[in-house]
């Protein structure tokens, strides 16, 4: 966090491409990092919400996914 110039109190506001921090955090406790497939799913979701917003998400989901 400090190397990226971001204050520690902003750890809750990670963006869709900041999985390096999560991988680092997992390594600190001896766990494997996030799977690349899971990262891609999160990137896709974050991009969707950035483009479409949260409003109407349920309706879009019901129309397109069920």
Short mmCIF file of N, CA and C in Angstrom, two decimals:
data_model
loop_
_atom_site.label_atom_id
_atom_site.label_comp_id
_atom_site.label_asym_id
_atom_site.label_seq_id
_atom_site.Cartn_x
_atom_site.Cartn_y
_atom_site.Cartn_z
N UNK A 1 0.83 -1.19 0.00
CA UNK A 1 0.00 0.00 0.00
C UNK A 1 0.87 1.25 0.00
N UNK A 2 1.85 1.26 0.89
CA UNK A 2 2.69 2.45 0.98
C UNK A 2 3.52 2.64 -0.29
N UNK A 3 3.98 1.52 -0.88
CA UNK A 3 4.77 1.62 -2.11
C UNK A 3 3.95 2.22 -3.25
N UNK A 4 2.66 1.95 -3.26
CA UNK A 4 1.78 2.49 -4.30
C UNK A 4 1.34 3.91 -3.99
N UNK A 5 1.71 4.41 -2.81
CA UNK A 5 1.33 5.76 -2.44
C UNK A 5 -0.09 5.88 -1.92
N UNK A 6 -0.67 4.77 -1.48
CA UNK A 6 -2.04 4.78 -0.97
C UNK A 6 -2.00 4.62 0.55
N UNK A 7 -2.73 5.47 1.28
CA UNK A 7 -2.76 5.35 2.74
C UNK A 7 -3.34 4.01 3.18
N UNK A 8 -2.89 3.53 4.33
CA UNK A 8 -3.36 2.24 4.85
C UNK A 8 -4.86 2.22 5.10
N UNK A 9 -5.44 3.38 5.43
CA UNK A 9 -6.87 3.39 5.74
C UNK A 9 -7.73 3.19 4.49
N UNK A 10 -7.14 3.11 3.32
CA UNK A 10 -7.91 2.91 2.09
C UNK A 10 -7.82 1.47 1.58
N UNK A 11 -7.46 0.54 2.44
CA UNK A 11 -7.35 -0.85 1.99
C UNK A 11 -8.69 -1.42 1.55
N UNK A 12 -9.79 -0.84 2.01
CA UNK A 12 -11.11 -1.32 1.63
C UNK A 12 -11.49 -0.91 0.21
N UNK A 13 -10.78 0.03 -0.38
CA UNK A 13 -11.16 0.53 -1.70
C UNK A 13 -10.22 0.02 -2.79
N UNK A 14 -10.02 -1.27 -2.83
CA UNK A 14 -9.20 -1.86 -3.89
C UNK A 14 -9.97 -1.83 -5.20
N UNK A 15 -9.28 -1.60 -6.28
CA UNK A 15 -9.92 -1.57 -7.59
C UNK A 15 -9.73 -2.91 -8.28
N UNK A 16 -10.43 -3.07 -9.39
CA UNK A 16 -10.47 -4.38 -10.04
C UNK A 16 -9.13 -4.90 -10.50
N UNK A 17 -8.12 -4.07 -10.61
CA UNK A 17 -6.84 -4.56 -11.10
C UNK A 17 -5.78 -4.60 -10.01
N UNK A 18 -6.19 -4.58 -8.77
CA UNK A 18 -5.24 -4.55 -7.66
C UNK A 18 -5.18 -5.88 -6.93
N UNK A 19 -5.11 -6.94 -7.67
CA UNK A 19 -5.04 -8.26 -7.06
C UNK A 19 -3.66 -8.55 -6.50
N UNK A 20 -2.68 -7.77 -6.88
CA UNK A 20 -1.34 -7.95 -6.35
C UNK A 20 -1.33 -7.83 -4.84
N UNK A 21 -2.13 -6.91 -4.31
CA UNK A 21 -2.20 -6.74 -2.86
C UNK A 21 -2.81 -7.98 -2.21
N UNK A 22 -3.85 -8.51 -2.81
CA UNK A 22 -4.49 -9.71 -2.24
C UNK A 22 -3.55 -10.91 -2.30
N UNK A 23 -2.80 -11.03 -3.39
CA UNK A 23 -1.81 -12.11 -3.48
C UNK A 23 -0.71 -11.93 -2.43
N UNK A 24 -0.28 -10.70 -2.24
CA UNK A 24 0.74 -10.42 -1.22
C UNK A 24 0.21 -10.78 0.16
N UNK A 25 -1.03 -10.38 0.44
CA UNK A 25 -1.63 -10.65 1.74
C UNK A 25 -1.73 -12.15 1.99
N UNK A 26 -2.13 -12.91 0.97
CA UNK A 26 -2.21 -14.36 1.11
C UNK A 26 -0.82 -14.95 1.38
N UNK A 27 0.19 -14.45 0.69
CA UNK A 27 1.55 -14.94 0.89
C UNK A 27 2.04 -14.68 2.31
N UNK A 28 1.59 -13.59 2.92
CA UNK A 28 2.01 -13.26 4.28
C UNK A 28 1.54 -14.28 5.30
N UNK A 29 0.43 -14.96 5.00
CA UNK A 29 -0.09 -15.97 5.93
C UNK A 29 0.10 -17.39 5.40
N UNK A 30 0.90 -17.53 4.34
CA UNK A 30 1.23 -18.85 3.83
C UNK A 30 0.16 -19.49 2.96
N UNK A 31 -0.72 -18.70 2.39
CA UNK A 31 -1.77 -19.23 1.52
C UNK A 31 -1.44 -18.91 0.06
N UNK A 32 -1.98 -19.68 -0.87
CA UNK A 32 -1.75 -19.36 -2.29
C UNK A 32 -2.52 -18.11 -2.68
N UNK A 33 -2.06 -17.44 -3.71
CA UNK A 33 -2.75 -16.26 -4.20
C UNK A 33 -4.05 -16.63 -4.90
N UNK A 34 -4.76 -15.62 -5.36
CA UNK A 34 -6.02 -15.85 -6.05
C UNK A 34 -5.79 -16.55 -7.38
N UNK A 35 -6.66 -17.45 -7.72
CA UNK A 35 -6.63 -18.14 -9.00
C UNK A 35 -6.88 -17.13 -10.13
N UNK A 36 -6.17 -17.30 -11.24
CA UNK A 36 -6.31 -16.36 -12.37
C UNK A 36 -7.73 -16.35 -12.92
N UNK A 37 -8.39 -17.49 -12.92
CA UNK A 37 -9.78 -17.54 -13.40
C UNK A 37 -10.70 -16.71 -12.53
N UNK A 38 -10.50 -16.77 -11.23
CA UNK A 38 -11.31 -15.99 -10.31
C UNK A 38 -11.04 -14.49 -10.48
N UNK A 39 -9.78 -14.14 -10.72
CA UNK A 39 -9.44 -12.73 -10.97
C UNK A 39 -10.17 -12.23 -12.22
N UNK A 40 -10.22 -13.07 -13.24
CA UNK A 40 -10.88 -12.67 -14.48
C UNK A 40 -12.38 -12.48 -14.27
N UNK A 41 -12.99 -13.34 -13.45
CA UNK A 41 -14.41 -13.18 -13.12
C UNK A 41 -14.64 -11.85 -12.42
N UNK A 42 -13.81 -11.53 -11.44
CA UNK A 42 -13.95 -10.26 -10.72
C UNK A 42 -13.74 -9.07 -11.65
N UNK A 43 -12.75 -9.15 -12.54
CA UNK A 43 -12.52 -8.05 -13.49
C UNK A 43 -13.75 -7.83 -14.37
N UNK A 44 -14.35 -8.92 -14.82
CA UNK A 44 -15.54 -8.82 -15.66
C UNK A 44 -16.69 -8.19 -14.89
N UNK A 45 -16.89 -8.63 -13.65
CA UNK A 45 -17.96 -8.05 -12.84
C UNK A 45 -17.74 -6.57 -12.56
N UNK A 46 -16.51 -6.20 -12.18
CA UNK A 46 -16.23 -4.80 -11.90
C UNK A 46 -16.42 -3.94 -13.14
N UNK A 47 -16.02 -4.46 -14.30
CA UNK A 47 -16.20 -3.71 -15.54
C UNK A 47 -17.69 -3.55 -15.83
N UNK A 48 -18.47 -4.60 -15.61
CA UNK A 48 -19.91 -4.53 -15.83
C UNK A 48 -20.53 -3.45 -14.95
N UNK A 49 -20.18 -3.45 -13.66
CA UNK A 49 -20.75 -2.46 -12.76
C UNK A 49 -20.28 -1.05 -13.08
N UNK A 50 -19.05 -0.91 -13.55
CA UNK A 50 -18.55 0.41 -13.95
C UNK A 50 -19.31 0.92 -15.17
N UNK A 51 -19.64 0.02 -16.09
CA UNK A 51 -20.36 0.42 -17.30
C UNK A 51 -21.85 0.62 -17.07
N UNK A 52 -22.47 -0.30 -16.35
CA UNK A 52 -23.93 -0.31 -16.20
C UNK A 52 -24.42 0.27 -14.88
N UNK A 53 -23.57 0.25 -13.86
CA UNK A 53 -23.99 0.72 -12.54
C UNK A 53 -24.74 -0.37 -11.78
N UNK A 54 -24.98 -0.09 -10.52
CA UNK A 54 -25.68 -1.06 -9.67
C UNK A 54 -27.18 -1.03 -9.89
N UNK A 55 -27.71 0.14 -10.26
CA UNK A 55 -29.16 0.27 -10.44
C UNK A 55 -29.61 -0.66 -11.56
N UNK A 56 -30.61 -1.43 -11.30
CA UNK A 56 -31.15 -2.33 -12.31
C UNK A 56 -30.36 -3.61 -12.49
N UNK A 57 -29.41 -3.89 -11.62
CA UNK A 57 -28.60 -5.09 -11.76
C UNK A 57 -29.46 -6.36 -11.72
N UNK A 58 -30.39 -6.39 -10.79
CA UNK A 58 -31.24 -7.58 -10.67
C UNK A 58 -32.01 -7.84 -11.96
N UNK A 59 -32.59 -6.79 -12.53
CA UNK A 59 -33.35 -6.94 -13.76
C UNK A 59 -32.45 -7.42 -14.91
N UNK A 60 -31.26 -6.82 -15.03
CA UNK A 60 -30.33 -7.25 -16.07
C UNK A 60 -29.92 -8.71 -15.89
N UNK A 61 -29.70 -9.10 -14.64
CA UNK A 61 -29.32 -10.48 -14.34
C UNK A 61 -30.45 -11.43 -14.73
N UNK A 62 -31.66 -11.10 -14.32
CA UNK A 62 -32.79 -11.98 -14.61
C UNK A 62 -33.03 -12.10 -16.11
N UNK A 63 -32.87 -10.99 -16.85
CA UNK A 63 -33.09 -11.02 -18.29
C UNK A 63 -32.02 -11.83 -19.02
N UNK A 64 -30.78 -11.70 -18.60
CA UNK A 64 -29.67 -12.26 -19.36
C UNK A 64 -29.11 -13.58 -18.84
N UNK A 65 -29.36 -13.90 -17.61
CA UNK A 65 -28.68 -15.06 -17.02
C UNK A 65 -29.61 -16.19 -16.62
N UNK A 66 -30.89 -15.95 -16.58
CA UNK A 66 -31.80 -17.03 -16.17
C UNK A 66 -32.66 -17.50 -17.31
#
